[in-house]
Coordinates of C-alpha atoms in Angstrom, one line a residue:
Chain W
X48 CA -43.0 13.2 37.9
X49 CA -40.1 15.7 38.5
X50 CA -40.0 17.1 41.8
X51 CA -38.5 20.6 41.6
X52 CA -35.4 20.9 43.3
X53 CA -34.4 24.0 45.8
X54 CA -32.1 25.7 43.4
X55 CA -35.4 25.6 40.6
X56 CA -37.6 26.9 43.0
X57 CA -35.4 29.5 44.9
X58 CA -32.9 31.2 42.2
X59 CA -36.0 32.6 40.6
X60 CA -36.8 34.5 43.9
X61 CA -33.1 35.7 44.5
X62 CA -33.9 38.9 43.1
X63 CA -37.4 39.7 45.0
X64 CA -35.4 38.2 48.4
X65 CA -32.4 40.6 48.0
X66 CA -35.3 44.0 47.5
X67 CA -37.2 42.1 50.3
X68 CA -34.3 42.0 52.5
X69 CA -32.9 45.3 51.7
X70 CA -35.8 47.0 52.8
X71 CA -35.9 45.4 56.1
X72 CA -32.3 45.5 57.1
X73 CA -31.7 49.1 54.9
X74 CA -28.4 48.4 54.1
X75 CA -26.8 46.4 51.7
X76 CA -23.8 44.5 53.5
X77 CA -26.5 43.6 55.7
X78 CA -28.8 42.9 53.0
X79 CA -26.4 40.1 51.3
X80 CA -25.7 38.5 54.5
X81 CA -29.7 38.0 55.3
X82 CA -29.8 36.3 52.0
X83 CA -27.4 34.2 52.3
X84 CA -28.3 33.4 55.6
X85 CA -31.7 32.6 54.1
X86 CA -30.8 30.3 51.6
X87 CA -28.6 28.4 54.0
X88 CA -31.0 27.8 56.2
X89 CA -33.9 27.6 53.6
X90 CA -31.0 24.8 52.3
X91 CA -31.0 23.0 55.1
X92 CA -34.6 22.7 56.1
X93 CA -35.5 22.0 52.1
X94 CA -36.1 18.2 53.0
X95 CA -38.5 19.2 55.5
X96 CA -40.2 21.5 52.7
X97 CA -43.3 19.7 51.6
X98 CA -43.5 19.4 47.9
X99 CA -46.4 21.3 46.5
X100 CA -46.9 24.0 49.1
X101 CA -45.8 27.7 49.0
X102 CA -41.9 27.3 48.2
X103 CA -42.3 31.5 47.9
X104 CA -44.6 31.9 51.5
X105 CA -42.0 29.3 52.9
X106 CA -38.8 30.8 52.2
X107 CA -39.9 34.5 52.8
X108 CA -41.0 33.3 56.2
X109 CA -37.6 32.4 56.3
X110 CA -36.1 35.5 55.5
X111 CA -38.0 37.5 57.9
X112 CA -37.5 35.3 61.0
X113 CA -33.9 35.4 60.2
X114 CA -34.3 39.1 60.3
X115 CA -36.4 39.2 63.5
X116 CA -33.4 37.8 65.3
X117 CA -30.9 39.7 63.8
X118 CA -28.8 42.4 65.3
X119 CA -31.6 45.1 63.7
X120 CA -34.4 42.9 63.5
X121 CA -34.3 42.5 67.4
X122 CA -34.6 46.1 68.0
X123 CA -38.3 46.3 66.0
X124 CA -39.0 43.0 67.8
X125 CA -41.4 43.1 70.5
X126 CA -43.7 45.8 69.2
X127 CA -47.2 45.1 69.4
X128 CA -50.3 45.8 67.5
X129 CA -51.2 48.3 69.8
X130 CA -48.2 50.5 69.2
X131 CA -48.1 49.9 65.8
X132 CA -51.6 51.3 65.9
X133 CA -50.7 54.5 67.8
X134 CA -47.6 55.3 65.4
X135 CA -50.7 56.0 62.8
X136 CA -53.6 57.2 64.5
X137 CA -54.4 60.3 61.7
X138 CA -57.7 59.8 60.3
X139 CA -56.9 60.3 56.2
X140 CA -57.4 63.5 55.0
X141 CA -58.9 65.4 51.8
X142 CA -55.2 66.0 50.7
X143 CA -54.7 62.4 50.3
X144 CA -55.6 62.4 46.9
X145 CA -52.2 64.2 46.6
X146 CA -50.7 60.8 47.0
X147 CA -51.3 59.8 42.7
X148 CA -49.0 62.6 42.5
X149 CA -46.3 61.2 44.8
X150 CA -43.2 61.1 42.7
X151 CA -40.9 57.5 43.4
X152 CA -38.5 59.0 45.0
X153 CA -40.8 60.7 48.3
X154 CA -42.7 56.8 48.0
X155 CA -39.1 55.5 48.5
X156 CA -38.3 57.4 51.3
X157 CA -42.0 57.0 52.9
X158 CA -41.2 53.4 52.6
X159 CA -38.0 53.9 53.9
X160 CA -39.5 55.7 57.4
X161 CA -42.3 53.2 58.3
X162 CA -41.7 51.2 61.0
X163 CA -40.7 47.2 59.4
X164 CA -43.7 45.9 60.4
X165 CA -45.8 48.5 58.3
X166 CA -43.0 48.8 55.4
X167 CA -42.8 44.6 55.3
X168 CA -46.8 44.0 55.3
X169 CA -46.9 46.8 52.5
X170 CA -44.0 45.3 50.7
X171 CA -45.3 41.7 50.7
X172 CA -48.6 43.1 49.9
X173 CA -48.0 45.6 46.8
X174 CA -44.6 44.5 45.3
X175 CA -44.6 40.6 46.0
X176 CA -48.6 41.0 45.4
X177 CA -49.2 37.9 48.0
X178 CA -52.7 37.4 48.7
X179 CA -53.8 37.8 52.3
X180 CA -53.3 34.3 53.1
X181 CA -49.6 34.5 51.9
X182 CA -48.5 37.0 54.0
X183 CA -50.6 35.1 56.9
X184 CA -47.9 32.5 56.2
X185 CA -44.8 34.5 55.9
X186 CA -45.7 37.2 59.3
X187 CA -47.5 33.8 60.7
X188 CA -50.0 36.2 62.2
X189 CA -54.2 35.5 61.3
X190 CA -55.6 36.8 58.0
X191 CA -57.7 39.6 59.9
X192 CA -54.4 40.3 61.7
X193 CA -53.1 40.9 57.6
X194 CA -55.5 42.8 57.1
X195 CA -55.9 45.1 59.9
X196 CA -52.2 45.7 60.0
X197 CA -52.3 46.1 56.0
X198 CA -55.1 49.3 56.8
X199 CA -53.0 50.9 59.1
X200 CA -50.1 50.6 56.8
X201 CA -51.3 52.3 54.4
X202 CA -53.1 54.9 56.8
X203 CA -49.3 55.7 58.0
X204 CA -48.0 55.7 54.7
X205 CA -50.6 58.2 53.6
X206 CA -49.7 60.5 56.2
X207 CA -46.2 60.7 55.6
X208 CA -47.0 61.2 52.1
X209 CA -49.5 63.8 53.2
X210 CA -46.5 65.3 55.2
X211 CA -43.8 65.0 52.8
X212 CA -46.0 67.3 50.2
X213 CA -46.5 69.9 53.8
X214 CA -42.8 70.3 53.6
X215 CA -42.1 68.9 56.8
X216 CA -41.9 64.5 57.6
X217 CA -40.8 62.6 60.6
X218 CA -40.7 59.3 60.7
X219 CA -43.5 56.3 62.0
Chain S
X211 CA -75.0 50.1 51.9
X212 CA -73.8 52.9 52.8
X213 CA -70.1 54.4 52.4
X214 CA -69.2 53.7 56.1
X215 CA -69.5 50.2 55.3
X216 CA -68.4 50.2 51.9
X217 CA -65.3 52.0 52.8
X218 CA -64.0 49.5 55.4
X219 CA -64.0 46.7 52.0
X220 CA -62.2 48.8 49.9
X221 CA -58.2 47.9 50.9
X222 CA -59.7 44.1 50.5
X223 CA -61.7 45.3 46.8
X224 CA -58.5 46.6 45.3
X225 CA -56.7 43.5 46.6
X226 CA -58.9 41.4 45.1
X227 CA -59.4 39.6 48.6
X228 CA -63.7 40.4 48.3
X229 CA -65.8 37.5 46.9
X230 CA -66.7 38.2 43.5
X231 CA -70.2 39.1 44.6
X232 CA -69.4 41.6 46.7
X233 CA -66.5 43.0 44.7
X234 CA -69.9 43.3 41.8
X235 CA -71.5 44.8 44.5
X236 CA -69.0 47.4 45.3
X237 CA -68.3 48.3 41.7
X238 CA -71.8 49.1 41.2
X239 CA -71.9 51.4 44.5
X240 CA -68.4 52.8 42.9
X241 CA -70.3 53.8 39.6
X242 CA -72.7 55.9 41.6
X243 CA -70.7 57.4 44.5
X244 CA -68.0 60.0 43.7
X245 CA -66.4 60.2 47.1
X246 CA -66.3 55.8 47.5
X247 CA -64.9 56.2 44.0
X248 CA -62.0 59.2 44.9
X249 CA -61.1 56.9 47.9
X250 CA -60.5 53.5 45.9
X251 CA -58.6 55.0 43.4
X252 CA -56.3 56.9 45.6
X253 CA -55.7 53.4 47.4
X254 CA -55.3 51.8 43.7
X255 CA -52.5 54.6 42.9
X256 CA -50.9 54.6 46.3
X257 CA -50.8 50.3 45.5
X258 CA -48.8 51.3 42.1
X259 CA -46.5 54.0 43.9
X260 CA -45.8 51.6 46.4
X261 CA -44.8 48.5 44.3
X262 CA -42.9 51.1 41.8
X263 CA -41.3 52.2 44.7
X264 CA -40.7 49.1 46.5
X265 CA -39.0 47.2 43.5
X266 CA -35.7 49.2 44.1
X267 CA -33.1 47.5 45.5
X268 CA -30.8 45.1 43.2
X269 CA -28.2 42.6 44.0
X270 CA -24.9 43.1 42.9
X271 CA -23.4 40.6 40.4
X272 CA -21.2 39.3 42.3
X273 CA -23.3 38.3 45.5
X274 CA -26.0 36.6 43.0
X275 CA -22.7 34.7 41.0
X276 CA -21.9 33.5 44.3
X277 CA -24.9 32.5 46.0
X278 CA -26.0 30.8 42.5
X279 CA -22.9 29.2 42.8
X280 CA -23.8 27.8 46.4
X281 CA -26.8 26.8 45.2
X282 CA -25.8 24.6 41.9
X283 CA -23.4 23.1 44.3
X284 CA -25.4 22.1 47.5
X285 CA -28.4 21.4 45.0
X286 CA -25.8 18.6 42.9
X287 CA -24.3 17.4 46.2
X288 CA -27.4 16.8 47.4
X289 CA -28.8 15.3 44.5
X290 CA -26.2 13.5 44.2
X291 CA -26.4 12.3 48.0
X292 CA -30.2 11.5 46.7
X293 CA -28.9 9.3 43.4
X294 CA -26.3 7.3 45.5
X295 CA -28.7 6.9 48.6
X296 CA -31.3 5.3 46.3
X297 CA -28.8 3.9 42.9
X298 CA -25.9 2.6 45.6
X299 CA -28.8 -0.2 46.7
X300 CA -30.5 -0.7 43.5
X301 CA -27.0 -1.5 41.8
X302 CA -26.5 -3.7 44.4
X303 CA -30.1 -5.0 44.4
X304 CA -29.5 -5.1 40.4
X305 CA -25.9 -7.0 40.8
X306 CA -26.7 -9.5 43.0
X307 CA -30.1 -10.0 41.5
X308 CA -28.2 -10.5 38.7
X309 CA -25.6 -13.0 39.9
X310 CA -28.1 -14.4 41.1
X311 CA -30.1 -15.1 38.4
X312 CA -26.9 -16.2 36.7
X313 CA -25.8 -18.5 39.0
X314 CA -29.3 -19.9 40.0
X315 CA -29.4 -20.1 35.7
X316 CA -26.1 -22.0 35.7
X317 CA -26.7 -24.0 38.5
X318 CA -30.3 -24.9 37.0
X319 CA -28.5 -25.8 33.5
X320 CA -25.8 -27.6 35.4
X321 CA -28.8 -29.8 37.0
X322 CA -30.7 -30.0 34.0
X323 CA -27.7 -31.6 32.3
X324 CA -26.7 -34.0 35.2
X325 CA -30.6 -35.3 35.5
X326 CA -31.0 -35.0 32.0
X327 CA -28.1 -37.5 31.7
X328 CA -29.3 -39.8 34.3
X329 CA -32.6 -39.9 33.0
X330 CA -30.8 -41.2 29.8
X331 CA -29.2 -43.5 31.4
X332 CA -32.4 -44.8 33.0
X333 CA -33.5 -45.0 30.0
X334 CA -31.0 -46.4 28.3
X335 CA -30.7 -49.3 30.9
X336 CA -35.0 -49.9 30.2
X337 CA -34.3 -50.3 26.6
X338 CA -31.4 -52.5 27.1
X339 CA -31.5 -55.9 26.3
X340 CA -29.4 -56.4 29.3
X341 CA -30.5 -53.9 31.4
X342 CA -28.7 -55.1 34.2
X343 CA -25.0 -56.9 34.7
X344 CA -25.8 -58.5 38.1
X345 CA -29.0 -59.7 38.4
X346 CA -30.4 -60.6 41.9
X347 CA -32.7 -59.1 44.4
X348 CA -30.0 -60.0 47.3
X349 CA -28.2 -56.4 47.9
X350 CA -25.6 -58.9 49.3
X351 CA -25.3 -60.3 45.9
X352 CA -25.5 -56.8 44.1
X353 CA -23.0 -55.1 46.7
X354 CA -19.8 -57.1 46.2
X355 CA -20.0 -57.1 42.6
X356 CA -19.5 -53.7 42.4
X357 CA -16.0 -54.3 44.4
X358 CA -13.0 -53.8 42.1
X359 CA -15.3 -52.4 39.3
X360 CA -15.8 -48.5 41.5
X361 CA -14.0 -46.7 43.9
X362 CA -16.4 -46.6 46.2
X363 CA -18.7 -49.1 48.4
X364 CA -22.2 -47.9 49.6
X365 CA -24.2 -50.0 51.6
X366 CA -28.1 -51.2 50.8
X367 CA -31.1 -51.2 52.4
X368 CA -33.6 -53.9 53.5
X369 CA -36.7 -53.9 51.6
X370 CA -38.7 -56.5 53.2
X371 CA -41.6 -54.9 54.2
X372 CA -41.5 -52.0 51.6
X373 CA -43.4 -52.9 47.7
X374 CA -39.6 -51.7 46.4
X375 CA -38.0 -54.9 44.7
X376 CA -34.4 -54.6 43.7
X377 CA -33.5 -56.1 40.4
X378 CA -30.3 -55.5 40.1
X379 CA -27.3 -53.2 39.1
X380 CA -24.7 -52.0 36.8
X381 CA -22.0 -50.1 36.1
X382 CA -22.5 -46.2 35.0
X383 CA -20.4 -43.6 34.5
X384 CA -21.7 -40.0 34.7
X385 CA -18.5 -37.1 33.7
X386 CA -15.7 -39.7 32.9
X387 CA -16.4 -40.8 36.5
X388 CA -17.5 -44.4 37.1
X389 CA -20.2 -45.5 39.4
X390 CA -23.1 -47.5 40.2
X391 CA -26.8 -48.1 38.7
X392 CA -28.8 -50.1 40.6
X393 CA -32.4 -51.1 39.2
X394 CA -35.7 -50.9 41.9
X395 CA -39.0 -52.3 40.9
X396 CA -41.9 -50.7 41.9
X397 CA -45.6 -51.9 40.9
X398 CA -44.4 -52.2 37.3
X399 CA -42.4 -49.9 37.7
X400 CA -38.8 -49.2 37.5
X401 CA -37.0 -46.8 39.0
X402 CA -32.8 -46.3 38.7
X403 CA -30.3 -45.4 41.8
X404 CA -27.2 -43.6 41.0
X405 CA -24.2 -43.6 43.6
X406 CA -21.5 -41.8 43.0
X407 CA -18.3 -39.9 44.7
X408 CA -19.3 -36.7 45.3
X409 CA -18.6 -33.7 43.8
X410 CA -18.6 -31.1 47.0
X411 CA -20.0 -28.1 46.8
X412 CA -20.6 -28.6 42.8
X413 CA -24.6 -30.1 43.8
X414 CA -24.7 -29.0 47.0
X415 CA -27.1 -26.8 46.4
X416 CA -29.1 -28.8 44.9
X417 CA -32.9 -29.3 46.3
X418 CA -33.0 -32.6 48.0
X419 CA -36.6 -33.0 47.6
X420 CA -38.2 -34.8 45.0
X421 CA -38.1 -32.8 41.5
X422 CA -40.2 -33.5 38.2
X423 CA -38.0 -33.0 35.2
X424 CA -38.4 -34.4 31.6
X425 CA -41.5 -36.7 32.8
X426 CA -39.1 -38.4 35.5
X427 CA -39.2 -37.3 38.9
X428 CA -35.5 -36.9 40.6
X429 CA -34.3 -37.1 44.1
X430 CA -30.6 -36.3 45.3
X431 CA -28.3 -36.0 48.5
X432 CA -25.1 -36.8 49.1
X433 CA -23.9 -38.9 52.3
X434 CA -20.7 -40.0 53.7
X435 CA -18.6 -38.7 50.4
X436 CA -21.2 -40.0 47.9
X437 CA -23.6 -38.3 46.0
X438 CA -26.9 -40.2 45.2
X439 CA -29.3 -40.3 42.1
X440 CA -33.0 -41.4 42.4
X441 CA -35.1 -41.3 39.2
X442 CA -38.0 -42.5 38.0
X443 CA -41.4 -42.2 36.4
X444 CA -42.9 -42.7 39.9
X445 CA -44.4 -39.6 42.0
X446 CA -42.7 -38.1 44.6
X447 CA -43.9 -39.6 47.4
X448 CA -42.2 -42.8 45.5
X449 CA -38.9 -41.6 45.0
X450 CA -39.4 -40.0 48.9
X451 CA -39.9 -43.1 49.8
X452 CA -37.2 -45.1 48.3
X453 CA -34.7 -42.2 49.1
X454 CA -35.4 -42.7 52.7
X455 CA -34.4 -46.1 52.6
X456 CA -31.1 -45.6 50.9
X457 CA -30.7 -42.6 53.2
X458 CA -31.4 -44.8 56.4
X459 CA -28.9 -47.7 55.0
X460 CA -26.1 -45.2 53.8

C-alpha cells in the first residue's frame, strides 16, 4: 500500500494554512513566514507523523504553536479562560437576529477584533469545519474546553456584531 | 425539556456534535418552539457569515511557487534518502546473493564434473578387465610402483585391524594431470582413492564431508600439496572411515 507522502498530504492545505495564519498573525509578511516556518518544521517532524492519523489536526497544531511563540503570538499568550470569559460577558440580545443581515465585510472586521483565541476557535470551527475533537487536537485543550470557549466566541462575536449595527465597536 | 436546557445544546446541534437522538429530539422541540427556533437559526447564519468571512485571505503566487517548490524538493530528497536507505542494501543483498548463487553454481558444476569424472573412472576401473596395474595388498608393494610413473609420492596407511583390504592401484589422470588410483575392498565392496597434486584454492572449498552424488558417495581433502579423492558405493560412515585412515597416514 502507498503511504502518502508530506508534500500529498500538506500542498492541498497550503491554501487553508496561509487564511489560517493570516488571521492569527494579521499581516501578510508575517503570514508567509508562519507558513513556511510551519512546513519546515511540520518537514522535519513528518517521520515522527504517524501514518493514518489527522495529517490536517497535526500540522495546524503546528501552525498555531509556531504562532504562540512568535513575536505576536507571545503577546496573546498567557491569557486564561477566565479573561477570555470576562472580554464577553453580554448576555445575547433581541437584536441579534440582526447578525443574518451582517454584510462580509462588518463579519471580517468582527473577526478581525476578537481576541486569537476566540477568532482561532471560530475559524477552526466554521471555516475549517473541524469537529470538536479536531480542534481538541490542534488548541490541545479538552473537548468541553472546545466547546465552552467555542460559546463564548460566538457570544463575543455577536456583540460586536450587535455593536457594529449600533454605530459604535471596540474591540474584545 | 424546556428551552433553558435546550438552548445550552444548540452551538453543539448546529455543529452536528449531538448524538443523533438528541439532535431528533431537538428538531422536534425546534418544530414547536418559535423562540428555540429564532435562536438556532441566527447561530446557523452567524456559522455561514463566519466561514464566508473567514475564507479571505489568499497567498500570493509567488510564496505558494516557492514553498511548493520546497516541498517537491525535500519530499524527493527524502524519498530518495528512503529508496537508497532501503535499495543501497537490497542491491547489495541482490548482488552478492547473486554472486553468490553464481559462484556456489559454478563451484557446484565444477564439483559435479570433477566427481562425476572420478566416479567414471571408478567405474571404469570395475569394468576393466585389468582393473588394476599393480596388484598386491602390500602398500609397500603398491607405493614404489607409482615412483617414476607421478610426480608425487603419498604415503599409505595400515589396515590391519580395519575390514578395508587394499587391492591394488593404477595410474589416472584427471585434467591432463597424472595421478594415482588405488583400489580398497570393502565387504564386497570396492571403493577407488584418487591422489593427486593439488589444485589450491580451485577445491578448497569444497565440503570435506562425505557427499552422495550419482549413487556414489564422495570424500575429499587435500594434505601436504595433494588433493585426495574417496568414492564409492559405500555410506558415509564408509568412506569416513577410510578417509580417516589415509588422513592419519598422509
Amino acid at each position: 500500500m502507498h503511504d502518502a507522502t508530506f508534500e500529498e498530504l500538506s500542498m492541498p492545505l497550503f491554501d487553508q494554512l496561509y487564511n489560517f495564519a493570516h488571521w492569527l498573525t494579521q499581516d501578510r509578511s508575517e503570514a508567509e513566514d508562519l507558513v513556511q516556518e510551519t512546513f519546515a518544521k511540520a518537514l522535519r517532524g513528518f517521520s515522527g507523523f504517524q501514518a493514518g492519523t489527522n495529517f490536517r489536526a497535526w500540522i495546524f497544531r503546528i501552525l498555531r504553536n509556531t504562532f504562540l511563540t512568535s513575536r505576536t503570538g507571545l503577546k496573546i499568550a498567557g491569557r486564561s479562560e477566565e479573561e477570555l470569559d470576562g472580554l464577553a460577558s453580554v448576555d445575547p440580545s433581541p437584536e441579534a437576529i440582526l447578525i443574518g443581515k451582517a454584510d462580509r465585510s462588518m463579519v471580517r472586521q468582527a473577526l478581525q477584533e476578537l481576541s486569537v483565541p476566540f477568532r482561532e476557535i471560530l475559524l477552526l470551527c466554521e471555516v475549517e469545519e473541524m469537529a470538536y475533537e479536531e480542534i481538541a487536537q490542534v488548541l490541545a485543550i479538552p473537548i468541553g474546553t472546545v466547546m465552552s470557549r467555542l460559546h463564548r466566541a460566538r457570544r463575543a462575536l455577536r456583540e460586536l456584531l450587535i455593536q457594529k449595527f449600533k454605530g459604535g465597536s471596540h474591540g474584545l | 425539556m424546556a428551552c433553558e436546557l435546550w438552548s445550552g445544546k444548540l452551538d453543539a446541534y448546529v455543529d452536528g456534535e449531538l448524538s443523533l437522538m438528541e439532535a431528533n429530539e431537538l428538531g422536534t422541540h425546534l418544530r414547536g418552539c418559535s423562540s428555540c427556533a429564532a435562536e438556532a437559526l441566527e447561530r446557523v447564519q452567524t456559522k455561514r457569515s463566519v466561514a464566508d468571512a473567514g475564507r479571505y485571505f489568499e497567498p500570493s503566487s509567488e510564496f505558494r511557487k516557492k514553498i511548493a517548490t520546497k516541498v517537491h524538493k525535500s519530499s524527493k530528497k527524502s524519498s530518495i534518502r528512503g529508496w537508497q536507505i532501503v535499495a543501497v542494501p537490497a542491491a547489495l543483498v541482490l548482488i552478492i546473493s547473486l554472486a553468490m548463487s553464481f559462484y556456489v553454481s559454478r563451484e557446484r558444476t565444477k564439483r559435479e564434473r570433477v566427481y562425476g569424472e572420478l566416479a567414471d573412472l571408478h567405474v571404469a576401473t570395475l569394468a576393466s578387465a585389468t582393473p588394476v596395474d599393480v596388484i598386491s595388498s602390500d602398500k609397500h608393494t603398491v607405493k614404489p610402483w607409482f615412483q617414476g610413473k607421478i610426480p608425487f609420492t603419498f604415503n599409505l596407511p595400515e589396515l590391519q585391524s580395519t575390514d578395508f583390504e587394499l587391492v591394488g592401484g593404477r595410474l589416472a589422470y584427471m585434467g591432463q594431470s597424472p595421478g594415482a588410483q588405488l583400489i580398497y575392498r570393502l565387504r564386497k565392496h570396492e571403493l577407488s582413492v584418487f591422489i593427486f597434486q593439488d589444485r589450491g584454492p580451485e577445491m578448497a572449498s569444497w565440503a570435506s564431508d562425505p557427499t552422495s552424488m550419482l549413487s556414489f558417495t564422495f570424500e575429499t581433502w587435500a594434505k601436504n600439496g595433494l588433493r585426495y579423492f574417496v568414492v564409492g558405493d559405500v555410506s558415509g560412515a564408509d568412506v569416513d572411515a577410510l578417509s580417516k585412515l589415509l588422513r592419519d597416514a598422509g
